[in-house]
């Protein structure tokens, strides 16, 4: 069942999304070598609750934390833990917030200090692929057009692995609604999108092969070849001419620019 949102509902979802974005910007300011991902999770939970919202993921199907925090070869759904982050790690933080009856959902992969050039490129290309998918979220296009755009840029153009087992999704009153939004597929297939469809577009892209496995905790998804993976996610509302991106990376990117020695090419958008 696909729910199309009213203008009032879209604005409430935007509020939840912008709180998630602000949470991720707090995380961006906080991350550095020596920090544990458990500390990141505590910070995020406090920030979300201090702003009158509830973490969407906590207790969702038994998930025990506020954030999914996935380091290096962990693709998504990682458990925050007491291991210290170190220079050269990448860390994907996925957060949801529930407020006024609606969820917001966004994710970002952060670099801890200087990371290898091939991993830096993985982050850049994965983020580019997110925007290439987002571009297709307009009335009359199909979900397969989004999927194709992401796969085209990451797998066919750069030879990365596109995770098949996990996909983006509709959201609103529920964290996961129809339709599923894969990061692979054929143009011109799938649901024809109408105005007011709100979807999370979230490429999960591996530096190496596409194959993944579940860790013994039953949640953490890791690459089989042990190579790093990136994950970026925006919540987007389908509109006539131009998609409306309800979450924002602006403050995260400003923080990255201020705090890191990343070069300009990493920060440039498509
Ligand atoms: Mg998410
Ligand atoms: Mg999501």
PDB file of C-alpha atoms and ligand atoms in Angstrom:
ATOM      1  CA  UNK A   1       0.000   0.000   0.000  1.00  0.00           C
ATOM      2  CA  UNK A   2       1.513   3.320  -1.104  1.00  0.00           C
ATOM      3  CA  UNK A   3       0.488   6.405   0.885  1.00  0.00           C
ATOM      4  CA  UNK A   4       0.729   9.787  -0.807  1.00  0.00           C
ATOM      5  CA  UNK A   5       1.250  12.617   1.667  1.00  0.00           C
ATOM      6  CA  UNK A   6      -0.603  15.901   1.968  1.00  0.00           C
ATOM      7  CA  UNK A   7       1.304  19.200   2.067  1.00  0.00           C
ATOM      8  CA  UNK A   8       0.785  19.365   5.858  1.00  0.00           C
ATOM      9  CA  UNK A   9       2.146  15.849   6.292  1.00  0.00           C
ATOM     10  CA  UNK A  10       5.166  16.627   4.104  1.00  0.00           C
ATOM     11  CA  UNK A  11       6.016  19.607   6.327  1.00  0.00           C
ATOM     12  CA  UNK A  12       5.845  17.398   9.438  1.00  0.00           C
ATOM     13  CA  UNK A  13       8.108  14.822   7.804  1.00  0.00           C
ATOM     14  CA  UNK A  14      10.475  17.665   6.871  1.00  0.00           C
ATOM     15  CA  UNK A  15      10.650  18.705  10.551  1.00  0.00           C
ATOM     16  CA  UNK A  16      11.597  15.171  11.590  1.00  0.00           C
ATOM     17  CA  UNK A  17      14.130  14.952   8.750  1.00  0.00           C
ATOM     18  CA  UNK A  18      15.764  18.259   9.662  1.00  0.00           C
ATOM     19  CA  UNK A  19      16.110  17.093  13.248  1.00  0.00           C
ATOM     20  CA  UNK A  20      17.866  13.983  11.929  1.00  0.00           C
ATOM     21  CA  UNK A  21      20.110  16.221   9.798  1.00  0.00           C
ATOM     22  CA  UNK A  22      20.928  18.396  12.820  1.00  0.00           C
ATOM     23  CA  UNK A  23      21.724  15.227  14.780  1.00  0.00           C
ATOM     24  CA  UNK A  24      24.126  14.083  12.067  1.00  0.00           C
ATOM     25  CA  UNK A  25      25.753  17.532  12.085  1.00  0.00           C
ATOM     26  CA  UNK A  26      26.267  17.166  15.863  1.00  0.00           C
ATOM     27  CA  UNK A  27      27.851  13.792  15.176  1.00  0.00           C
ATOM     28  CA  UNK A  28      30.092  15.359  12.514  1.00  0.00           C
ATOM     29  CA  UNK A  29      31.379  17.876  15.060  1.00  0.00           C
ATOM     30  CA  UNK A  30      31.938  15.165  17.651  1.00  0.00           C
ATOM     31  CA  UNK A  31      33.740  12.512  15.591  1.00  0.00           C
ATOM     32  CA  UNK A  32      37.491  12.177  15.920  1.00  0.00           C
ATOM     33  CA  UNK A  33      40.028   9.457  16.627  1.00  0.00           C
ATOM     34  CA  UNK A  34      39.571   8.013  20.140  1.00  0.00           C
ATOM     35  CA  UNK A  35      35.784   8.480  20.237  1.00  0.00           C
ATOM     36  CA  UNK A  36      33.721   5.302  20.589  1.00  0.00           C
ATOM     37  CA  UNK A  37      30.629   4.678  18.501  1.00  0.00           C
ATOM     38  CA  UNK A  38      28.719   4.079  21.740  1.00  0.00           C
ATOM     39  CA  UNK A  39      29.522   7.693  22.705  1.00  0.00           C
ATOM     40  CA  UNK A  40      28.171   8.814  19.316  1.00  0.00           C
ATOM     41  CA  UNK A  41      24.958   6.884  19.959  1.00  0.00           C
ATOM     42  CA  UNK A  42      24.486   8.435  23.415  1.00  0.00           C
ATOM     43  CA  UNK A  43      25.041  11.925  21.972  1.00  0.00           C
ATOM     44  CA  UNK A  44      22.521  11.318  19.176  1.00  0.00           C
ATOM     45  CA  UNK A  45      19.852   9.917  21.498  1.00  0.00           C
ATOM     46  CA  UNK A  46      20.175  12.860  23.882  1.00  0.00           C
ATOM     47  CA  UNK A  47      20.034  15.374  21.019  1.00  0.00           C
ATOM     48  CA  UNK A  48      16.905  13.788  19.536  1.00  0.00           C
ATOM     49  CA  UNK A  49      15.095  13.531  22.888  1.00  0.00           C
ATOM     50  CA  UNK A  50      16.130  17.092  23.897  1.00  0.00           C
ATOM     51  CA  UNK A  51      14.325  18.269  20.756  1.00  0.00           C
ATOM     52  CA  UNK A  52      11.076  16.536  21.712  1.00  0.00           C
ATOM     53  CA  UNK A  53      11.429  13.549  19.409  1.00  0.00           C
ATOM     54  CA  UNK A  54      11.939   9.820  19.840  1.00  0.00           C
ATOM     55  CA  UNK A  55      14.691   7.825  18.090  1.00  0.00           C
ATOM     56  CA  UNK A  56      12.913   5.886  15.312  1.00  0.00           C
ATOM     57  CA  UNK A  57      15.248   2.912  15.360  1.00  0.00           C
ATOM     58  CA  UNK A  58      15.392   2.234  19.095  1.00  0.00           C
ATOM     59  CA  UNK A  59      13.430  -0.982  19.704  1.00  0.00           C
ATOM     60  CA  UNK A  60      12.373  -1.133  16.034  1.00  0.00           C
ATOM     61  CA  UNK A  61      12.093  -4.889  15.480  1.00  0.00           C
ATOM     62  CA  UNK A  62      14.307  -5.193  18.561  1.00  0.00           C
ATOM     63  CA  UNK A  63      17.152  -2.935  17.388  1.00  0.00           C
ATOM     64  CA  UNK A  64      18.714  -1.794  20.677  1.00  0.00           C
ATOM     65  CA  UNK A  65      20.224   1.606  19.788  1.00  0.00           C
ATOM     66  CA  UNK A  66      19.404   5.089  18.464  1.00  0.00           C
ATOM     67  CA  UNK A  67      21.845   4.926  15.543  1.00  0.00           C
ATOM     68  CA  UNK A  68      23.051   2.263  13.212  1.00  0.00           C
ATOM     69  CA  UNK A  69      26.802   2.859  13.210  1.00  0.00           C
ATOM     70  CA  UNK A  70      28.770   0.888  10.666  1.00  0.00           C
ATOM     71  CA  UNK A  71      32.565   1.122  10.569  1.00  0.00           C
ATOM     72  CA  UNK A  72      34.738   0.218   7.540  1.00  0.00           C
ATOM     73  CA  UNK A  73      33.585  -3.217   6.243  1.00  0.00           C
ATOM     74  CA  UNK A  74      30.232  -2.857   8.041  1.00  0.00           C
ATOM     75  CA  UNK A  75      27.737  -1.673   5.407  1.00  0.00           C
ATOM     76  CA  UNK A  76      24.666  -0.894   7.521  1.00  0.00           C
ATOM     77  CA  UNK A  77      22.844  -1.773  10.771  1.00  0.00           C
ATOM     78  CA  UNK A  78      26.040  -1.817  12.848  1.00  0.00           C
ATOM     79  CA  UNK A  79      25.799  -1.807  16.651  1.00  0.00           C
ATOM     80  CA  UNK A  80      27.437   1.086  18.492  1.00  0.00           C
ATOM     81  CA  UNK A  81      30.188  -0.327  20.718  1.00  0.00           C
ATOM     82  CA  UNK A  82      33.138   0.606  22.927  1.00  0.00           C
ATOM     83  CA  UNK A  83      35.828   0.327  20.267  1.00  0.00           C
ATOM     84  CA  UNK A  84      37.653   3.588  19.628  1.00  0.00           C
ATOM     85  CA  UNK A  85      37.561   5.069  16.148  1.00  0.00           C
ATOM     86  CA  UNK A  86      40.977   5.598  14.622  1.00  0.00           C
ATOM     87  CA  UNK A  87      42.526   7.743  11.930  1.00  0.00           C
ATOM     88  CA  UNK A  88      41.691   6.293   8.506  1.00  0.00           C
ATOM     89  CA  UNK A  89      38.372   4.676   9.518  1.00  0.00           C
ATOM     90  CA  UNK A  90      35.123   5.449   7.780  1.00  0.00           C
ATOM     91  CA  UNK A  91      31.944   5.420   9.820  1.00  0.00           C
ATOM     92  CA  UNK A  92      28.397   5.357   8.467  1.00  0.00           C
ATOM     93  CA  UNK A  93      25.805   6.780  10.840  1.00  0.00           C
ATOM     94  CA  UNK A  94      22.136   6.120  10.047  1.00  0.00           C
ATOM     95  CA  UNK A  95      19.551   7.890  12.233  1.00  0.00           C
ATOM     96  CA  UNK A  96      15.780   8.267  12.373  1.00  0.00           C
ATOM     97  CA  UNK A  97      13.618  10.597  14.461  1.00  0.00           C
ATOM     98  CA  UNK A  98       9.881  10.347  15.165  1.00  0.00           C
ATOM     99  CA  UNK A  99       8.024  13.547  15.999  1.00  0.00           C
ATOM    100  CA  UNK A 100       4.422  14.781  15.525  1.00  0.00           C
ATOM    101  CA  UNK A 101       3.492  11.318  14.260  1.00  0.00           C
ATOM    102  CA  UNK A 102       6.022  11.188  11.426  1.00  0.00           C
ATOM    103  CA  UNK A 103       9.470   9.720  10.859  1.00  0.00           C
ATOM    104  CA  UNK A 104      12.553  11.259   9.252  1.00  0.00           C
ATOM    105  CA  UNK A 105      15.476   9.121   8.066  1.00  0.00           C
ATOM    106  CA  UNK A 106      18.961  10.002   6.841  1.00  0.00           C
ATOM    107  CA  UNK A 107      22.462   8.576   6.815  1.00  0.00           C
ATOM    108  CA  UNK A 108      25.981   9.801   6.141  1.00  0.00           C
ATOM    109  CA  UNK A 109      29.422   8.229   5.899  1.00  0.00           C
ATOM    110  CA  UNK A 110      32.123  10.179   7.722  1.00  0.00           C
ATOM    111  CA  UNK A 111      35.885   9.976   7.317  1.00  0.00           C
ATOM    112  CA  UNK A 112      37.979   9.893  10.490  1.00  0.00           C
ATOM    113  CA  UNK A 113      40.954  12.083   9.679  1.00  0.00           C
ATOM    114  CA  UNK A 114      42.811  11.206   6.506  1.00  0.00           C
ATOM    115  CA  UNK A 115      41.545   8.153   4.661  1.00  0.00           C
ATOM    116  CA  UNK A 116      43.082   6.309   1.682  1.00  0.00           C
ATOM    117  CA  UNK A 117      42.395   7.845  -1.742  1.00  0.00           C
ATOM    118  CA  UNK A 118      40.401   4.864  -3.010  1.00  0.00           C
ATOM    119  CA  UNK A 119      38.085   5.060   0.011  1.00  0.00           C
ATOM    120  CA  UNK A 120      37.773   8.831  -0.383  1.00  0.00           C
ATOM    121  CA  UNK A 121      36.639   8.227  -3.949  1.00  0.00           C
ATOM    122  CA  UNK A 122      34.135   5.581  -2.778  1.00  0.00           C
ATOM    123  CA  UNK A 123      32.537   8.172  -0.473  1.00  0.00           C
ATOM    124  CA  UNK A 124      32.428  10.807  -3.197  1.00  0.00           C
ATOM    125  CA  UNK A 125      30.943   8.485  -5.824  1.00  0.00           C
ATOM    126  CA  UNK A 126      28.375   7.010  -3.409  1.00  0.00           C
ATOM    127  CA  UNK A 127      27.198  10.492  -2.451  1.00  0.00           C
ATOM    128  CA  UNK A 128      27.069  11.474  -6.121  1.00  0.00           C
ATOM    129  CA  UNK A 129      24.973   8.371  -6.839  1.00  0.00           C
ATOM    130  CA  UNK A 130      22.511   9.411  -4.126  1.00  0.00           C
ATOM    131  CA  UNK A 131      21.925  12.726  -5.904  1.00  0.00           C
ATOM    132  CA  UNK A 132      21.702  11.002  -9.283  1.00  0.00           C
ATOM    133  CA  UNK A 133      18.937   8.844  -7.807  1.00  0.00           C
ATOM    134  CA  UNK A 134      17.256  11.809  -6.120  1.00  0.00           C
ATOM    135  CA  UNK A 135      17.152  13.666  -9.472  1.00  0.00           C
ATOM    136  CA  UNK A 136      14.822  10.977 -10.813  1.00  0.00           C
ATOM    137  CA  UNK A 137      12.277  11.365  -7.987  1.00  0.00           C
ATOM    138  CA  UNK A 138       9.822  13.387 -10.048  1.00  0.00           C
ATOM    139  CA  UNK A 139       6.206  12.832 -11.099  1.00  0.00           C
ATOM    140  CA  UNK A 140       5.865  10.357 -13.957  1.00  0.00           C
ATOM    141  CA  UNK A 141       9.222   8.678 -13.430  1.00  0.00           C
ATOM    142  CA  UNK A 142       9.349   5.159 -12.058  1.00  0.00           C
ATOM    143  CA  UNK A 143      11.149   3.769  -9.022  1.00  0.00           C
ATOM    144  CA  UNK A 144      13.315   1.746 -11.437  1.00  0.00           C
ATOM    145  CA  UNK A 145      14.631   5.038 -12.860  1.00  0.00           C
ATOM    146  CA  UNK A 146      16.072   5.884  -9.430  1.00  0.00           C
ATOM    147  CA  UNK A 147      17.489   2.377  -9.044  1.00  0.00           C
ATOM    148  CA  UNK A 148      19.074   2.456 -12.485  1.00  0.00           C
ATOM    149  CA  UNK A 149      20.666   5.878 -11.922  1.00  0.00           C
ATOM    150  CA  UNK A 150      22.357   4.724  -8.699  1.00  0.00           C
ATOM    151  CA  UNK A 151      23.571   1.448 -10.187  1.00  0.00           C
ATOM    152  CA  UNK A 152      24.753   3.092 -13.400  1.00  0.00           C
ATOM    153  CA  UNK A 153      26.987   5.552 -11.549  1.00  0.00           C
ATOM    154  CA  UNK A 154      28.427   3.181  -8.948  1.00  0.00           C
ATOM    155  CA  UNK A 155      28.576  -0.285 -10.491  1.00  0.00           C
ATOM    156  CA  UNK A 156      28.816   0.298 -14.210  1.00  0.00           C
ATOM    157  CA  UNK A 157      30.815   3.530 -14.155  1.00  0.00           C
ATOM    158  CA  UNK A 158      33.133   2.901 -11.190  1.00  0.00           C
ATOM    159  CA  UNK A 159      33.074  -0.888 -10.731  1.00  0.00           C
ATOM    160  CA  UNK A 160      31.779  -0.842  -7.150  1.00  0.00           C
ATOM    161  CA  UNK A 161      29.477  -3.446  -5.614  1.00  0.00           C
ATOM    162  CA  UNK A 162      25.829  -2.475  -5.124  1.00  0.00           C
ATOM    163  CA  UNK A 163      24.273  -4.253  -2.151  1.00  0.00           C
ATOM    164  CA  UNK A 164      21.219  -6.232  -3.280  1.00  0.00           C
ATOM    165  CA  UNK A 165      19.854  -7.427   0.060  1.00  0.00           C
ATOM    166  CA  UNK A 166      18.843  -3.996   1.421  1.00  0.00           C
ATOM    167  CA  UNK A 167      16.901  -1.204  -0.219  1.00  0.00           C
ATOM    168  CA  UNK A 168      15.424   2.252   0.319  1.00  0.00           C
ATOM    169  CA  UNK A 169      11.766   2.658   1.219  1.00  0.00           C
ATOM    170  CA  UNK A 170       8.701   4.823   1.560  1.00  0.00           C
ATOM    171  CA  UNK A 171       8.212   6.460   4.962  1.00  0.00           C
ATOM    172  CA  UNK A 172       5.845   8.667   6.917  1.00  0.00           C
ATOM    173  CA  UNK A 173       3.717   7.437   9.803  1.00  0.00           C
ATOM    174  CA  UNK A 174       5.757   4.249   9.567  1.00  0.00           C
ATOM    175  CA  UNK A 175       9.524   4.034   9.281  1.00  0.00           C
ATOM    176  CA  UNK A 176       9.259   1.595   6.413  1.00  0.00           C
ATOM    177  CA  UNK A 177       6.398   1.905   3.950  1.00  0.00           C
ATOM    178  CA  UNK A 178       5.908   0.869   0.336  1.00  0.00           C
ATOM    179  CA  UNK A 179       7.441   1.130  -2.162  1.00  0.00           C
ATOM    180  CA  UNK A 180      10.837  -0.502  -1.849  1.00  0.00           C
ATOM    181  CA  UNK A 181      13.503   1.629  -3.522  1.00  0.00           C
ATOM    182  CA  UNK A 182      16.397  -0.574  -4.661  1.00  0.00           C
ATOM    183  CA  UNK A 183      19.791   0.718  -5.748  1.00  0.00           C
ATOM    184  CA  UNK A 184      19.837  -1.580  -8.764  1.00  0.00           C
ATOM    185  CA  UNK A 185      17.330  -2.255 -11.510  1.00  0.00           C
ATOM    186  CA  UNK A 186      15.911  -1.395 -14.886  1.00  0.00           C
ATOM    187  CA  UNK A 187      14.819   1.992 -16.146  1.00  0.00           C
ATOM    188  CA  UNK A 188      11.106   2.327 -16.866  1.00  0.00           C
ATOM    189  CA  UNK A 189      10.098  -0.388 -14.373  1.00  0.00           C
ATOM    190  CA  UNK A 190       8.409  -0.297 -10.981  1.00  0.00           C
ATOM    191  CA  UNK A 191       5.908   2.094  -9.447  1.00  0.00           C
ATOM    192  CA  UNK A 192       5.098   5.219 -11.465  1.00  0.00           C
ATOM    193  CA  UNK A 193       5.613   8.009  -8.942  1.00  0.00           C
ATOM    194  CA  UNK A 194       2.986  10.630  -8.141  1.00  0.00           C
ATOM    195  CA  UNK A 195       3.207  13.909  -6.261  1.00  0.00           C
ATOM    196  CA  UNK A 196       3.434  13.488  -2.484  1.00  0.00           C
ATOM    197  CA  UNK A 197       5.263  10.149  -2.459  1.00  0.00           C
ATOM    198  CA  UNK A 198       7.920  10.338   0.272  1.00  0.00           C
ATOM    199  CA  UNK A 199      10.830   7.919  -0.065  1.00  0.00           C
ATOM    200  CA  UNK A 200      14.206   7.304   1.512  1.00  0.00           C
ATOM    201  CA  UNK A 201      16.837   6.877  -1.204  1.00  0.00           C
ATOM    202  CA  UNK A 202      19.912   5.207   0.278  1.00  0.00           C
ATOM    203  CA  UNK A 203      22.728   3.782  -1.830  1.00  0.00           C
ATOM    204  CA  UNK A 204      24.771   1.144   0.044  1.00  0.00           C
ATOM    205  CA  UNK A 205      27.909   0.764  -2.027  1.00  0.00           C
ATOM    206  CA  UNK A 206      30.910  -1.526  -1.547  1.00  0.00           C
ATOM    207  CA  UNK A 207      34.441  -0.696  -2.655  1.00  0.00           C
ATOM    208  CA  UNK A 208      34.828  -4.345  -3.655  1.00  0.00           C
ATOM    209  CA  UNK A 209      32.231  -6.965  -4.513  1.00  0.00           C
ATOM    210  CA  UNK A 210      28.504  -6.683  -3.819  1.00  0.00           C
ATOM    211  CA  UNK A 211      28.301  -9.711  -1.516  1.00  0.00           C
ATOM    212  CA  UNK A 212      27.463  -9.214   2.157  1.00  0.00           C
ATOM    213  CA  UNK A 213      26.773 -11.341   5.243  1.00  0.00           C
ATOM    214  CA  UNK A 214      25.149 -10.849   8.641  1.00  0.00           C
ATOM    215  CA  UNK A 215      27.493 -10.697  11.621  1.00  0.00           C
ATOM    216  CA  UNK A 216      26.831 -12.877  14.693  1.00  0.00           C
ATOM    217  CA  UNK A 217      24.841 -10.068  16.375  1.00  0.00           C
ATOM    218  CA  UNK A 218      22.138 -10.789  13.779  1.00  0.00           C
ATOM    219  CA  UNK A 219      22.037  -7.163  12.599  1.00  0.00           C
ATOM    220  CA  UNK A 220      25.369  -5.877  11.294  1.00  0.00           C
ATOM    221  CA  UNK A 221      25.709  -6.314   7.546  1.00  0.00           C
ATOM    222  CA  UNK A 222      29.341  -6.665   6.428  1.00  0.00           C
ATOM    223  CA  UNK A 223      31.088  -7.005   3.093  1.00  0.00           C
ATOM    224  CA  UNK A 224      32.202 -10.573   2.397  1.00  0.00           C
ATOM    225  CA  UNK A 225      35.542  -9.442   0.996  1.00  0.00           C
ATOM    226  CA  UNK A 226      36.196  -7.236   4.046  1.00  0.00           C
ATOM    227  CA  UNK A 227      36.553  -4.066   1.953  1.00  0.00           C
ATOM    228  CA  UNK A 228      34.903  -0.836   3.112  1.00  0.00           C
ATOM    229  CA  UNK A 229      31.370   0.251   2.220  1.00  0.00           C
ATOM    230  CA  UNK A 230      29.603   3.629   2.117  1.00  0.00           C
ATOM    231  CA  UNK A 231      26.002   4.641   2.841  1.00  0.00           C
ATOM    232  CA  UNK A 232      24.292   7.969   2.215  1.00  0.00           C
ATOM    233  CA  UNK A 233      20.558   8.538   2.617  1.00  0.00           C
ATOM    234  CA  UNK A 234      18.122  11.370   2.018  1.00  0.00           C
ATOM    235  CA  UNK A 235      14.378  11.444   2.592  1.00  0.00           C
ATOM    236  CA  UNK A 236      12.842  12.911  -0.559  1.00  0.00           C
ATOM    237  CA  UNK A 237       9.356  14.017  -1.609  1.00  0.00           C
ATOM    238  CA  UNK A 238       8.384  13.413  -5.229  1.00  0.00           C
ATOM    239  CA  UNK A 239       7.262  16.608  -6.939  1.00  0.00           C
ATOM    240  CA  UNK A 240       6.443  17.700 -10.499  1.00  0.00           C
ATOM    241  CA  UNK A 241       9.601  19.315 -11.798  1.00  0.00           C
ATOM    242  CA  UNK A 242      12.153  18.930  -9.061  1.00  0.00           C
ATOM    243  CA  UNK A 243      12.282  16.571  -6.078  1.00  0.00           C
ATOM    244  CA  UNK A 244      12.004  18.149  -2.638  1.00  0.00           C
ATOM    245  CA  UNK A 245      14.866  16.853  -0.457  1.00  0.00           C
ATOM    246  CA  UNK A 246      13.459  16.890   3.088  1.00  0.00           C
ATOM    247  CA  UNK A 247      16.731  16.085   4.884  1.00  0.00           C
ATOM    248  CA  UNK A 248      19.889  18.152   4.416  1.00  0.00           C
ATOM    249  CA  UNK A 249      23.644  17.576   4.421  1.00  0.00           C
ATOM    250  CA  UNK A 250      24.435  21.321   4.511  1.00  0.00           C
ATOM    251  CA  UNK A 251      25.449  21.532   8.174  1.00  0.00           C
ATOM    252  CA  UNK A 252      27.287  18.207   8.032  1.00  0.00           C
ATOM    253  CA  UNK A 253      29.318  19.358   5.042  1.00  0.00           C
ATOM    254  CA  UNK A 254      30.037  22.719   6.669  1.00  0.00           C
ATOM    255  CA  UNK A 255      31.331  20.845   9.713  1.00  0.00           C
ATOM    256  CA  UNK A 256      33.467  18.563   7.532  1.00  0.00           C
ATOM    257  CA  UNK A 257      34.922  21.576   5.789  1.00  0.00           C
ATOM    258  CA  UNK A 258      35.757  23.277   9.075  1.00  0.00           C
ATOM    259  CA  UNK A 259      37.100  20.234  10.906  1.00  0.00           C
ATOM    260  CA  UNK A 260      38.924  18.136   8.416  1.00  0.00           C
ATOM    261  CA  UNK A 261      41.750  18.202   5.975  1.00  0.00           C
ATOM    262  CA  UNK A 262      39.641  16.697   3.220  1.00  0.00           C
ATOM    263  CA  UNK A 263      40.455  18.172  -0.142  1.00  0.00           C
ATOM    264  CA  UNK A 264      38.038  20.239  -2.184  1.00  0.00           C
ATOM    265  CA  UNK A 265      37.353  17.448  -4.678  1.00  0.00           C
ATOM    266  CA  UNK A 266      35.852  15.296  -1.925  1.00  0.00           C
ATOM    267  CA  UNK A 267      33.474  18.081  -0.929  1.00  0.00           C
ATOM    268  CA  UNK A 268      32.366  18.984  -4.430  1.00  0.00           C
ATOM    269  CA  UNK A 269      28.930  17.809  -5.440  1.00  0.00           C
ATOM    270  CA  UNK A 270      27.744  16.644  -8.810  1.00  0.00           C
TER     271      UNK A 270
HETATM  272 MG1  LIG B   1      18.219   5.348   7.493  1.00  0.00          MG
HETATM  273 MG1  LIG B   2      16.153   4.284   5.497  1.00  0.00          MG
END
